[in-house]
C-alpha positions as a LaTeX table, in Angstrom:
\begin{tabular}{lrrr}
\hline
Residue & $x$ (\AA) & $y$ (\AA) & $z$ (\AA) \\
\hline
Unk1 & 48.72 & $-63.33$ & 27.77 \\
Unk2 & 50.61 & $-60.74$ & 25.70 \\
Unk3 & 53.70 & $-59.03$ & 27.01 \\
Unk4 & 53.42 & $-55.30$ & 27.63 \\
Unk5 & 55.84 & $-52.35$ & 27.51 \\
Unk6 & 55.61 & $-48.82$ & 28.82 \\
Unk7 & 56.36 & $-46.01$ & 26.34 \\
Unk8 & 57.15 & $-42.55$ & 27.62 \\
Unk9 & 55.21 & $-39.95$ & 25.67 \\
Unk10 & 56.18 & $-36.63$ & 27.27 \\
Unk11 & 57.92 & $-34.96$ & 30.20 \\
Unk12 & 56.62 & $-31.83$ & 32.00 \\
Unk13 & 57.58 & $-29.65$ & 34.93 \\
Unk14 & 61.15 & $-31.04$ & 35.22 \\
Unk15 & 63.13 & $-29.50$ & 38.04 \\
Unk16 & 66.79 & $-30.19$ & 38.83 \\
Unk17 & 68.29 & $-29.25$ & 42.19 \\
Unk18 & 71.64 & $-31.01$ & 42.48 \\
Unk19 & 74.29 & $-32.38$ & 40.12 \\
Unk20 & 74.77 & $-36.12$ & 39.93 \\
Unk21 & 78.43 & $-37.03$ & 39.82 \\
Unk22 & 80.27 & $-40.14$ & 38.64 \\
Unk23 & 80.15 & $-42.71$ & 41.46 \\
Unk24 & 76.91 & $-41.37$ & 43.01 \\
Unk25 & 74.14 & $-43.92$ & 43.56 \\
Unk26 & 71.04 & $-42.65$ & 41.75 \\
Unk27 & 67.74 & $-44.04$ & 42.91 \\
Unk28 & 64.32 & $-43.42$ & 41.32 \\
Unk29 & 60.81 & $-43.32$ & 42.68 \\
Unk30 & 57.62 & $-43.23$ & 40.69 \\
Unk31 & 53.93 & $-42.65$ & 41.62 \\
Unk32 & 50.99 & $-43.06$ & 39.32 \\
Unk33 & 48.89 & $-39.92$ & 39.58 \\
Unk34 & 46.18 & $-40.87$ & 37.01 \\
Unk35 & 45.45 & $-43.84$ & 34.85 \\
Unk36 & 42.78 & $-44.06$ & 32.18 \\
Unk37 & 42.73 & $-47.14$ & 29.97 \\
Unk38 & 46.38 & $-47.54$ & 28.88 \\
Unk39 & 47.42 & $-43.95$ & 29.43 \\
Unk40 & 49.15 & $-42.93$ & 32.69 \\
Unk41 & 50.38 & $-39.73$ & 34.30 \\
Unk42 & 53.28 & $-40.33$ & 36.68 \\
Unk43 & 55.39 & $-38.26$ & 39.03 \\
Unk44 & 59.01 & $-39.31$ & 39.14 \\
Unk45 & 61.81 & $-38.31$ & 41.58 \\
Unk46 & 65.46 & $-39.04$ & 41.52 \\
Unk47 & 67.53 & $-39.30$ & 44.77 \\
Unk48 & 71.11 & $-39.21$ & 45.69 \\
Unk49 & 71.97 & $-40.12$ & 49.32 \\
Unk50 & 68.20 & $-40.01$ & 50.11 \\
Unk51 & 67.80 & $-36.40$ & 48.94 \\
Unk52 & 65.69 & $-35.37$ & 45.96 \\
Unk53 & 67.92 & $-34.09$ & 43.17 \\
Unk54 & 65.34 & $-33.99$ & 40.33 \\
Unk55 & 61.64 & $-34.49$ & 39.65 \\
Unk56 & 59.25 & $-34.37$ & 36.75 \\
Unk57 & 55.81 & $-35.46$ & 35.61 \\
Unk58 & 55.58 & $-37.96$ & 32.77 \\
Unk59 & 52.88 & $-39.25$ & 30.46 \\
Unk60 & 53.23 & $-42.83$ & 29.36 \\
Unk61 & 51.23 & $-45.52$ & 27.51 \\
Unk62 & 51.08 & $-49.23$ & 28.07 \\
Unk63 & 51.44 & $-50.98$ & 24.70 \\
Unk64 & 51.73 & $-54.61$ & 23.48 \\
Unk65 & 55.27 & $-55.73$ & 22.72 \\
\hline
\end{tabular}
């Protein structure tokens, strides 16, 4: 079985609500919205202290390493 990688293609609708400071713990969450063959559309969010500080939609492709 071949190893795979995910390559980000584009970012859209990025929104930033809070500044992330040195020492903050930054957590990420991703949700696959659509997937067709090796192309994916994802929604990603970044959290500090459990509160959303940024979000965006991404397009990505699964490729062989």
